[in-house]
């Protein structure tokens, strides 16, 4: 760390941030150490002993990434109504998960998603395809987390992004390698507490300041701030904040919401959380708790988005440039390049405008959440708490993803295919080695990020929607679905979705499916997968008797505990 | 092999009937809850132009950014609670010793 600056140069905010980061990281390390494991069952599924409420909390922390914490409210702030694609898309999937997947996967009771795919379709090929998909989806997703760690460190501690990522990775490596899923789960419980407090305090403060009502959900619905914001937007030449389909077509909004929902339900690091609870019953309730804990942040975010936008316009628009620059937060965010003030017409006063040639205030969406406490003039310790919350969100998600990458290789490929007779110690060692390797890969992508946090994450959803969801769903609800259908469906779904996204994003291909964007194309990929799987399954022989018996067995809760004694 | 597994084998024919009825009831509950899920998110929030307001927000906007999420949480707890009852009704619930809690 670069403390070479000298202690005297630290501001109050930096000292508070340093204190919170050291305290919270110390707690994570301690929890990871206290929950270290000695067997693969503890390493991959936390010994299947996590109570429903705590698994819900861990799932929520696992789920809410740097994108949810740092970028989402900012995105909504710029998108208005259309930002709801993330709100509904990233919560609605839990309904699918709770009703269609989680209880049955818990009954099935193995360690990973490729385990289910491999056993249900009695195919090592399907297992390997699923493992490759799991690694690909999780790697795509983890890159966004590390960028988030870098942003927080560089802004709040004055540490370079590279060092920020290295420190973050060292912490994750410690508790993930030592504690596996058990260490990760209990660390995530602590991280949920940190991140939700950090998100709520500034939101409550800005809500109380602007409306006099401290509960953001209520003041968002009942105060006149959004009406005022609508009016300001119209006066400045923007469209109304609450007007739908401004940045996307109605069809695209529909497809993105569905792709994100189905993708959520198909993400391996989310699904695997439901393997860690004690029973089928606990899996169902755990999904409810998870969504409740997630919804606390997700229903606050749109309120924060509207309040922050109102407050920013109110503070900066029509303000003399010199006065704006004298505000401490303006000066420090301008330094990071995420806020740009440029008095283009030279009148000495800032103007916000939808016309790029006239607009004099450029705000990066990633700073909305991080700058809110400063803009609202809250105490330095609140600002520091937000930094610690952002780090908790990024690290908890990264840890869950790293475990999936590790288990896909060490469990699904190494232990099941390459070296099936390996001893328990050997498997655990390989698990630990791959998690360490995955940490290094994630660190590399954190230092060399491929794009925007939220955007990169959205791609992972399209791929999960087009690969895992249909195969698991039909594996449980359609006994006739067989190996040939599942493999064909996964391959066609992933190839279609990946080539559409890559073609659209990197080779300038115009969207041709009725203008559905890269984010929403997972919906089409999923439908193609479902169709292919159903058709191919019915053109080929039905699955063998014992597989059909297994499906029957997965459908009833009784006997879930028995798998634990294997 | 646990005691419940042995019992299952003895009465497999009756068991088969129970399982089929249980599965039908489960599917019906899932279909109903997913219909509500689709109505609030795709219906109220995206596809149906609603002319009224909730608080000071246009109804479509409120359903998209607040209401649908509240309904999602309720749906999952309703499912968990109803399935708990249905599991007992068909006697396919997990027995105490294996649940471990």
XYZ file of C-alpha atoms in Angstrom:
667
model
C 0.000 0.000 0.000
C 1.250 3.504 -0.781
C 1.399 5.115 2.650
C 4.452 6.923 1.295
C 2.193 9.992 1.068
C 2.703 10.641 4.767
C -0.044 10.473 7.351
C -0.503 14.237 7.575
C -1.862 14.329 4.027
C -4.824 12.074 4.843
C -8.186 13.809 5.103
C -10.754 12.921 7.755
C -12.673 10.879 5.171
C -9.583 8.906 4.236
C -8.800 8.153 7.869
C -12.358 6.952 8.492
C -12.272 4.886 5.307
C -8.968 3.345 6.276
C -10.391 2.495 9.711
C -13.570 0.902 8.311
C -11.695 -1.035 5.664
C -9.214 -2.425 8.186
C -11.997 -3.286 10.663
C -14.287 -4.988 8.143
C -11.455 -6.813 6.365
C -10.184 -7.982 9.743
C -13.643 -9.334 10.545
C -13.839 -11.170 7.195
C -10.418 -12.719 7.771
C -11.357 -13.830 11.271
C -14.672 -15.353 10.136
C -12.928 -17.122 7.263
C -10.318 -18.531 9.632
C -12.867 -19.589 12.253
C -14.857 -21.499 9.606
C -11.978 -23.254 7.856
C -12.863 -26.708 6.536
C -11.269 -30.124 6.267
C -13.500 -31.987 3.789
C -14.875 -31.412 0.284
C -18.449 -31.301 1.578
C -17.620 -28.329 3.755
C -15.562 -26.850 0.951
C -18.247 -27.028 -1.767
C -21.610 -26.914 0.065
C -20.739 -25.735 3.605
C -21.611 -29.189 4.986
C -25.279 -28.556 4.033
C -25.853 -27.073 7.472
C -26.638 -23.394 6.849
C -29.952 -22.198 8.415
C -32.484 -20.720 5.957
C -32.330 -17.101 7.187
C -28.538 -16.944 7.149
C -28.371 -18.662 3.784
C -30.810 -15.989 2.597
C -28.483 -13.290 3.889
C -25.430 -14.906 2.325
C -27.322 -15.318 -0.951
C -28.251 -11.644 -0.875
C -24.608 -10.600 -0.369
C -23.463 -13.086 -2.981
C -26.095 -11.702 -5.321
C -25.664 -7.979 -4.793
C -22.494 -7.213 -6.626
C -20.451 -4.114 -7.221
C -22.935 -3.496 -10.056
C -25.934 -3.532 -7.694
C -24.257 -1.446 -5.047
C -22.231 1.064 -7.054
C -23.674 1.244 -10.560
C -27.366 0.338 -10.399
C -28.826 3.439 -8.732
C -26.653 5.520 -11.069
C -27.950 3.676 -14.116
C -31.553 4.161 -13.003
C -30.822 7.810 -12.314
C -29.871 8.258 -15.977
C -32.474 5.913 -17.444
C -35.577 6.899 -15.424
C -38.396 4.385 -15.960
C -36.254 2.172 -18.211
C -33.898 1.522 -15.282
C -36.628 -0.785 -13.973
C -35.256 -3.525 -16.237
C -32.533 -4.058 -13.637
C -34.884 -3.794 -10.658
C -37.415 -6.320 -11.903
C -34.884 -8.397 -13.818
C -32.534 -8.923 -10.900
C -35.294 -9.752 -8.378
C -37.980 -11.590 -10.381
C -35.619 -14.468 -11.097
C -35.817 -15.516 -7.449
C -39.480 -16.386 -7.935
C -38.472 -18.755 -10.753
C -35.667 -20.106 -8.619
C -37.874 -20.734 -5.578
C -40.762 -22.307 -7.499
C -39.012 -24.150 -10.297
C -35.443 -25.037 -9.366
C -34.123 -24.622 -5.821
C -36.188 -27.221 -3.874
C -35.535 -29.970 -6.429
C -31.835 -29.239 -6.747
C -31.545 -29.394 -2.956
C -33.324 -32.755 -2.966
C -30.934 -33.945 -5.656
C -28.225 -32.947 -3.188
C -24.879 -32.980 -4.958
C -22.225 -30.256 -5.021
C -22.558 -28.321 -8.288
C -24.839 -27.463 -11.194
C -22.820 -29.590 -13.660
C -23.360 -32.460 -11.154
C -27.091 -32.244 -11.766
C -26.719 -31.875 -15.518
C -24.213 -34.748 -15.698
C -26.279 -37.140 -13.539
C -29.704 -36.244 -14.891
C -28.597 -36.706 -18.478
C -26.179 -39.497 -17.576
C -23.564 -37.921 -19.764
C -19.987 -36.867 -19.146
C -20.230 -34.681 -22.252
C -23.199 -32.777 -20.788
C -21.272 -32.451 -17.524
C -18.249 -30.974 -19.288
C -20.378 -28.614 -21.419
C -22.118 -27.440 -18.234
C -18.779 -27.000 -16.422
C -17.389 -24.923 -19.298
C -20.560 -22.779 -19.314
C -20.277 -22.317 -15.520
C -16.643 -21.187 -15.771
C -17.398 -18.881 -18.692
C -20.429 -17.251 -17.037
C -18.668 -16.845 -13.690
C -15.472 -15.437 -15.220
C -17.486 -12.876 -17.200
C -19.238 -11.869 -14.010
C -16.192 -11.752 -11.737
C -14.362 -9.248 -13.928
C -16.999 -6.638 -13.069
C -16.448 -7.192 -9.347
C -12.744 -6.549 -9.448
C -13.208 -3.326 -11.372
C -15.598 -2.244 -8.588
C -12.948 -2.955 -5.951
C -10.476 -0.885 -7.955
C -12.850 2.107 -8.274
C -13.581 2.197 -4.538
C -9.955 1.879 -3.491
C -8.658 4.491 -5.909
C -11.291 7.054 -4.970
C -11.412 6.643 -1.210
C -7.924 5.586 -0.187
C -5.835 7.193 -2.893
C -4.337 3.762 -3.582
C -3.727 2.864 -7.216
C -6.333 0.568 -8.805
C -3.714 -2.159 -9.196
C -2.880 -2.195 -5.486
C -6.565 -1.981 -4.562
C -7.289 -5.094 -6.607
C -4.282 -6.934 -5.172
C -5.363 -6.210 -1.577
C -8.947 -7.277 -2.348
C -7.807 -10.488 -3.996
C -5.493 -11.359 -1.107
C -8.416 -11.083 1.338
C -10.740 -13.181 -0.830
C -8.025 -15.743 -1.465
C -7.493 -16.152 2.269
C -11.051 -16.856 3.349
C -12.043 -18.749 0.212
C -9.013 -21.040 0.140
C -9.155 -21.740 3.882
C -12.907 -21.869 4.413
C -14.336 -22.876 1.034
C -18.114 -22.482 0.847
C -18.437 -22.537 4.640
C -15.978 -19.678 5.142
C -17.464 -17.791 2.199
C -21.036 -18.200 3.466
C -20.400 -16.862 6.965
C -18.223 -14.060 5.615
C -21.054 -13.133 3.258
C -23.474 -12.887 6.176
C -21.153 -10.264 7.704
C -20.747 -8.570 4.322
C -24.511 -8.325 3.874
C -24.805 -6.468 7.179
C -22.036 -4.053 6.184
C -23.353 -3.383 2.691
C -27.014 -2.915 3.624
C -26.193 -0.469 6.439
C -23.828 1.375 4.117
C -26.493 1.621 1.418
C -29.364 2.610 3.698
C -27.756 5.357 5.809
C -27.103 7.793 2.925
C -30.452 6.918 1.304
C -32.334 7.607 4.536
C -30.376 10.818 5.078
C -31.005 12.222 1.605
C -34.663 11.173 1.806
C -35.115 12.972 5.127
C -33.235 16.007 3.841
C -35.270 16.405 0.652
C -38.721 15.316 1.823
C -38.709 15.216 5.631
C -39.660 11.527 5.474
C -36.772 9.194 6.370
C -38.176 6.042 4.701
C -37.005 6.202 1.064
C -39.693 3.837 -0.300
C -42.464 5.968 1.212
C -41.056 9.375 0.374
C -40.362 8.182 -3.195
C -44.012 7.189 -3.613
C -45.748 9.958 -1.724
C -43.549 13.087 -1.812
C -43.538 15.555 -4.716
C -39.809 15.115 -5.544
C -40.448 12.973 -8.609
C -43.070 15.419 -9.872
C -40.588 18.263 -9.395
C -37.917 16.210 -11.136
C -40.278 15.584 -14.058
C -40.879 19.330 -14.318
C -37.159 20.197 -14.192
C -36.418 17.576 -16.845
C -39.017 19.107 -19.160
C -37.742 22.646 -18.504
C -34.211 21.567 -19.415
C -35.378 19.815 -22.584
C -35.156 16.213 -21.323
C -38.145 13.873 -21.320
C -40.065 13.150 -18.094
C -38.191 10.977 -15.599
C -41.150 8.625 -15.184
C -41.929 8.293 -18.920
C -41.429 4.707 -20.159
C -39.434 3.420 -23.154
C -37.197 6.456 -23.691
C -33.903 4.623 -24.137
C -35.304 1.223 -25.173
C -38.332 -0.051 -27.068
C -41.162 -1.773 -25.191
C -40.225 -5.131 -26.711
C -36.602 -4.657 -25.715
C -37.571 -3.776 -22.130
C -39.687 -6.934 -22.001
C -36.880 -9.105 -23.382
C -34.215 -7.625 -21.089
C -36.384 -8.142 -17.997
C -37.091 -11.748 -18.965
C -33.447 -12.448 -19.880
C -32.235 -11.043 -16.563
C -34.867 -12.963 -14.578
C -34.190 -16.280 -16.268
C -30.456 -15.584 -16.188
C -30.648 -14.975 -12.428
C -32.340 -18.319 -11.959
C -29.684 -19.970 -14.125
C -26.551 -18.462 -12.585
C -24.474 -21.268 -11.057
C -23.230 -19.207 -8.115
C -26.833 -18.430 -7.130
C -28.145 -21.970 -7.624
C -25.331 -23.551 -5.636
C -26.393 -21.556 -2.558
C -29.481 -23.748 -2.308
C -27.326 -26.854 -2.028
C -25.961 -25.531 1.268
C -29.181 -25.570 3.324
C -30.432 -28.414 5.509
C -33.613 -29.435 3.717
C -35.962 -28.918 0.782
C -38.207 -26.902 3.063
C -35.262 -24.706 4.052
C -34.386 -24.199 0.359
C -37.864 -22.780 -0.331
C -37.870 -20.432 2.653
C -34.268 -19.490 2.072
C -35.158 -18.141 -1.383
C -37.834 -15.995 0.248
C -35.401 -14.631 2.817
C -32.816 -13.982 0.109
C -35.248 -11.947 -1.968
C -36.494 -10.060 1.089
C -32.923 -9.039 1.967
C -32.240 -8.145 -1.672
C -35.483 -6.167 -1.991
C -34.481 -3.949 0.946
C -31.693 -2.576 -1.255
C -33.531 -2.892 -4.575
C -36.588 -0.893 -3.492
C -34.319 1.770 -1.955
C -32.161 2.147 -5.073
C -34.823 3.738 -7.345
C -35.672 6.234 -4.590
C -31.996 7.069 -4.200
C -31.688 7.374 -7.987
C -34.466 9.961 -8.245
C -33.346 11.884 -5.146
C -29.699 11.952 -6.236
C -30.617 13.151 -9.708
C -32.830 15.895 -8.314
C -30.174 16.909 -5.821
C -27.355 16.932 -8.394
C -29.285 19.073 -10.865
C -30.382 21.327 -8.037
C -26.800 21.702 -6.799
C -24.954 22.072 -10.098
C -27.327 23.472 -12.723
C -27.276 27.294 -12.991
C -24.426 27.415 -10.456
C -21.350 29.566 -11.135
C -18.385 27.377 -12.136
C -16.154 28.766 -9.384
C -18.763 28.132 -6.709
C -19.220 24.536 -7.907
C -15.473 23.905 -7.927
C -15.145 25.219 -4.380
C -17.292 22.300 -3.159
C -14.951 19.616 -1.880
C -16.733 16.655 -3.489
C -16.805 18.351 -6.895
C -13.065 18.923 -6.760
C -12.259 15.366 -5.700
C -14.564 13.683 -8.245
C -13.244 15.940 -11.028
C -9.763 14.620 -10.232
C -10.902 11.024 -10.880
C -12.237 12.038 -14.287
C -15.696 10.696 -13.414
C -17.142 14.233 -13.177
C -16.348 16.846 -15.828
C -17.298 20.512 -15.674
C -16.723 22.506 -18.843
C -18.042 26.041 -19.267
C -18.469 25.779 -23.040
C -20.264 29.075 -23.670
C -17.980 30.963 -21.258
C -20.779 32.606 -19.262
C -19.295 31.419 -15.972
C -22.436 29.438 -15.113
C -22.979 25.665 -15.495
C -25.768 24.427 -17.754
C -27.152 20.872 -17.919
C -28.623 20.086 -21.320
C -29.627 17.067 -23.398
C -27.642 18.567 -26.315
C -24.029 17.347 -26.122
C -22.730 20.607 -27.662
C -24.361 22.723 -24.931
C -24.096 20.375 -21.955
C -21.491 21.574 -19.460
C -21.855 18.896 -16.752
C -20.748 15.324 -17.484
C -21.460 12.836 -14.670
C -20.332 9.209 -14.763
C -23.180 6.985 -13.581
C -20.835 5.053 -11.292
C -20.478 8.033 -8.941
C -24.171 8.529 -8.081
C -24.152 6.211 -5.071
C -20.592 6.922 -4.015
C -21.004 10.702 -4.153
C -24.485 10.958 -2.575
C -23.271 11.278 1.026
C -20.865 14.027 -0.010
C -23.406 15.892 -2.118
C -25.905 15.647 0.737
C -23.174 16.920 3.105
C -23.183 13.919 5.411
C -20.437 13.256 7.969
C -17.111 11.824 6.737
C -17.733 8.508 8.529
C -20.851 7.930 6.389
C -18.792 8.422 3.251
C -16.257 5.949 4.604
C -19.016 3.470 5.407
C -20.227 3.610 1.811
C -16.723 2.764 0.641
C -16.633 -0.240 2.995
C -20.107 -1.265 1.731
C -18.997 -1.139 -1.905
C -16.016 -3.319 -1.078
C -18.221 -5.781 0.836
C -20.578 -6.045 -2.148
C -17.761 -6.651 -4.606
C -15.781 -9.086 -2.444
C -18.756 -11.226 -1.393
C -19.865 -11.707 -4.988
C -16.325 -12.385 -6.155
C -15.899 -15.070 -3.491
C -19.078 -16.905 -4.534
C -18.061 -16.789 -8.192
C -14.539 -18.011 -7.482
C -15.956 -21.029 -5.672
C -18.040 -21.936 -8.742
C -15.017 -21.626 -11.006
C -13.034 -23.784 -8.612
C -15.732 -26.440 -8.203
C -16.353 -26.619 -11.954
C -12.768 -27.563 -12.499
C -11.736 -29.378 -9.318
C -14.997 -31.263 -8.710
C -16.706 -31.645 -12.091
C -13.666 -32.092 -14.299
C -10.812 -33.305 -12.070
C -12.594 -35.438 -9.474
C -15.312 -36.816 -11.767
C -13.405 -37.239 -15.029
C -9.624 -36.993 -14.872
C -8.931 -38.697 -11.570
C -12.085 -40.309 -10.112
C -10.152 -42.401 -7.569
C -8.434 -39.372 -6.010
C -8.504 -39.298 -2.197
C -10.522 -36.762 -0.207
C -7.312 -34.899 0.743
C -6.175 -34.758 -2.863
C -9.556 -33.408 -4.024
C -9.557 -30.753 -1.351
C -6.016 -29.742 -2.297
C -6.959 -29.443 -5.982
C -10.042 -27.431 -4.963
C -7.871 -25.026 -2.987
C -5.297 -24.750 -5.760
C -7.889 -23.933 -8.422
C -9.583 -21.345 -6.232
C -6.184 -19.701 -5.811
C -5.624 -19.853 -9.583
C -9.075 -18.362 -10.190
C -8.265 -15.499 -7.780
C -5.187 -14.657 -9.860
C -7.178 -14.705 -13.131
C -9.891 -12.491 -11.605
C -7.200 -10.122 -10.324
C -5.744 -9.825 -13.818
C -9.157 -8.831 -15.206
C -9.633 -6.406 -12.348
C -6.443 -4.587 -13.319
C -7.244 -4.783 -17.045
C -11.061 -4.375 -17.065
C -12.871 -5.148 -20.319
C -15.767 -2.667 -19.967
C -18.479 -1.140 -17.812
C -19.381 -3.037 -14.655
C -23.114 -3.391 -15.224
C -22.774 -4.045 -18.946
C -20.294 -6.872 -18.539
C -22.462 -8.438 -15.861
C -25.522 -8.307 -18.112
C -23.759 -10.525 -20.644
C -23.289 -13.248 -18.053
C -27.075 -13.305 -17.632
C -27.826 -13.807 -21.294
C -25.491 -16.764 -21.378
C -26.890 -18.288 -18.168
C -30.441 -17.822 -19.479
C -29.595 -19.548 -22.719
C -27.688 -22.469 -21.196
C -28.583 -23.622 -17.664
C -32.144 -22.537 -17.020
C -33.885 -24.579 -19.760
C -31.769 -27.663 -19.165
C -32.418 -27.755 -15.409
C -36.093 -26.796 -15.753
C -36.829 -29.536 -18.271
C -34.634 -31.947 -16.328
C -37.108 -31.656 -13.451
C -40.445 -30.961 -15.123
C -40.165 -33.047 -18.291
C -39.187 -36.688 -17.800
C -38.971 -37.196 -21.547
C -36.050 -34.776 -21.944
C -32.938 -36.822 -22.655
C -29.226 -36.453 -23.124
C -29.321 -35.667 -26.845
C -31.891 -32.936 -26.332
C -30.076 -31.318 -23.419
C -26.671 -31.192 -25.110
C -28.150 -29.920 -28.384
C -30.188 -27.290 -26.525
C -27.261 -25.979 -24.489
C -24.924 -25.805 -27.481
C -27.454 -24.089 -29.774
C -28.600 -21.682 -27.046
C -25.099 -20.605 -26.033
C -23.724 -20.359 -29.591
C -26.684 -18.247 -30.719
C -26.577 -15.914 -27.706
C -22.793 -15.551 -27.614
C -22.485 -14.858 -31.340
C -25.329 -12.304 -31.253
C -23.726 -10.453 -28.321
C -20.187 -10.610 -29.696
C -21.339 -9.695 -33.209
C -23.397 -6.802 -31.910
C -20.874 -5.437 -29.417
C -17.536 -6.030 -31.087
C -18.179 -6.259 -34.823
C -20.842 -3.586 -35.212
C -23.554 -6.039 -36.303
C -26.968 -4.329 -36.208
C -29.552 -6.018 -33.937
C -31.779 -7.976 -36.317
C -34.258 -9.778 -34.038
C -36.877 -6.968 -34.063
C -34.254 -4.663 -32.571
C -33.668 -6.721 -29.418
C -30.437 -5.528 -27.805
C -27.509 -7.669 -26.697
C -28.817 -7.514 -23.124
C -32.206 -8.934 -24.051
C -31.109 -11.580 -26.508
C -30.768 -14.191 -23.760
C -34.569 -14.418 -23.876
C -34.449 -15.532 -27.501
C -31.493 -17.828 -26.738
C -33.503 -19.438 -23.935
C -36.536 -19.993 -26.183
C -34.312 -21.515 -28.868
C -32.722 -23.782 -26.245
C -36.157 -24.865 -24.894
C -37.458 -25.567 -28.380
C -34.338 -27.462 -29.488
C -34.251 -29.561 -26.300
C -37.934 -30.515 -26.525
C -37.811 -31.385 -30.224
C -34.514 -33.295 -30.195
C -35.606 -35.222 -27.068
C -38.748 -36.417 -28.785
C -36.925 -37.480 -31.939
C -34.507 -39.647 -29.928
C -35.067 -42.541 -27.455
C -36.467 -41.674 -23.978
C -34.038 -41.573 -21.031
C -33.438 -44.938 -19.256
C -35.735 -46.184 -16.474
C -33.363 -45.316 -13.601
C -33.071 -41.701 -14.792
C -36.864 -41.365 -14.871
C -36.970 -42.839 -11.385
C -34.406 -40.246 -10.283
C -36.593 -37.436 -11.635
C -39.591 -38.864 -9.748
C -37.501 -38.952 -6.616
C -36.270 -35.367 -6.983
C -39.870 -34.157 -7.112
C -40.758 -35.139 -3.531
C -39.030 -33.641 -0.488
C -38.776 -36.789 1.650
C -35.311 -38.273 1.798
C -33.313 -35.101 1.184
C -31.443 -35.599 4.446
C -30.406 -39.088 3.361
C -28.073 -37.698 0.745
C -26.032 -36.207 3.532
C -24.969 -39.576 4.849
C -23.411 -40.652 1.533
C -30.830 -46.986 3.624
C -33.163 -45.041 5.897
C -36.447 -46.326 7.322
C -38.511 -44.090 5.078
C -36.770 -45.477 1.991
C -37.770 -49.039 2.956
C -41.348 -48.022 3.530
C -41.388 -46.371 0.131
C -40.413 -49.626 -1.553
C -43.128 -51.663 0.197
C -45.990 -49.525 -0.951
C -44.605 -48.359 -4.267
C -47.885 -48.608 -6.191
C -49.893 -46.527 -3.719
C -46.841 -44.341 -3.431
C -46.879 -43.728 -7.176
C -50.470 -42.488 -7.002
C -49.696 -40.164 -4.125
C -46.688 -38.774 -5.932
C -48.675 -38.077 -9.088
C -51.411 -36.269 -7.139
C -48.814 -34.345 -5.133
C -47.001 -33.302 -8.295
C -50.247 -32.161 -9.941
C -51.126 -30.016 -6.938
C -47.631 -28.549 -6.856
C -47.749 -27.698 -10.569
C -51.145 -26.030 -10.193
C -49.844 -23.835 -7.348
C -46.753 -22.947 -9.387
C -48.872 -21.976 -12.414
C -51.102 -19.740 -10.300
C -48.181 -17.960 -8.604
C -46.301 -17.511 -11.881
C -49.429 -16.001 -13.429
C -49.402 -13.364 -10.681
C -45.633 -12.937 -11.171
C -46.121 -12.278 -14.898
C -49.142 -10.027 -14.361
C -47.412 -7.558 -12.039
C -44.100 -7.403 -13.893
C -44.930 -7.862 -17.576
C -48.553 -6.731 -17.275
C -48.786 -3.836 -14.830
C -45.233 -2.556 -15.266
C -44.586 -2.961 -18.995
C -47.460 -3.930 -21.278
C -50.687 -2.398 -19.886
C -50.930 1.399 -20.052
C -52.406 2.276 -16.641
C -54.042 5.675 -16.296
C -54.109 6.018 -12.501
C -51.471 7.120 -10.012
C -50.075 5.474 -6.884
C -49.093 8.149 -4.384
C -47.606 10.795 -6.664
C -46.155 8.320 -9.182
C -47.703 7.073 -12.448
C -48.961 3.522 -11.854
C -46.777 1.841 -14.515
C -43.708 3.508 -13.056
C -44.612 2.491 -9.488
C -45.217 -1.135 -10.451
C -41.940 -1.195 -12.387
C -39.747 0.382 -9.693
C -41.523 -0.641 -6.451
C -44.683 -2.750 -6.556
C -43.536 -5.755 -8.568
C -40.644 -6.373 -6.165
C -42.926 -6.412 -3.104
C -45.188 -8.922 -4.843
C -42.202 -11.149 -5.754
C -41.189 -11.447 -2.087
C -44.741 -12.290 -1.032
C -45.089 -14.914 -3.803
C -42.065 -16.890 -2.614
C -43.203 -16.947 1.016
C -46.724 -17.959 -0.042
C -45.229 -20.826 -2.056
C -42.967 -21.968 0.780
C -45.821 -21.816 3.271
C -48.391 -23.547 1.013
C -45.960 -26.275 -0.010
C -45.209 -26.936 3.629
C -48.922 -27.688 4.137
C -49.153 -29.731 0.927
C -46.053 -31.790 1.848
C -47.749 -32.806 5.091
C -51.110 -33.395 3.431
C -49.541 -35.967 1.069
C -47.151 -37.216 3.722
C -44.048 -36.552 1.632
C -42.464 -34.024 4.003
C -38.990 -34.500 5.381
C -38.938 -36.294 8.725
C -37.396 -34.603 11.781
C -34.239 -36.692 12.037
C -33.138 -35.990 8.466
C -34.058 -32.336 8.563
C -31.541 -31.879 11.370
C -33.066 -28.738 12.823
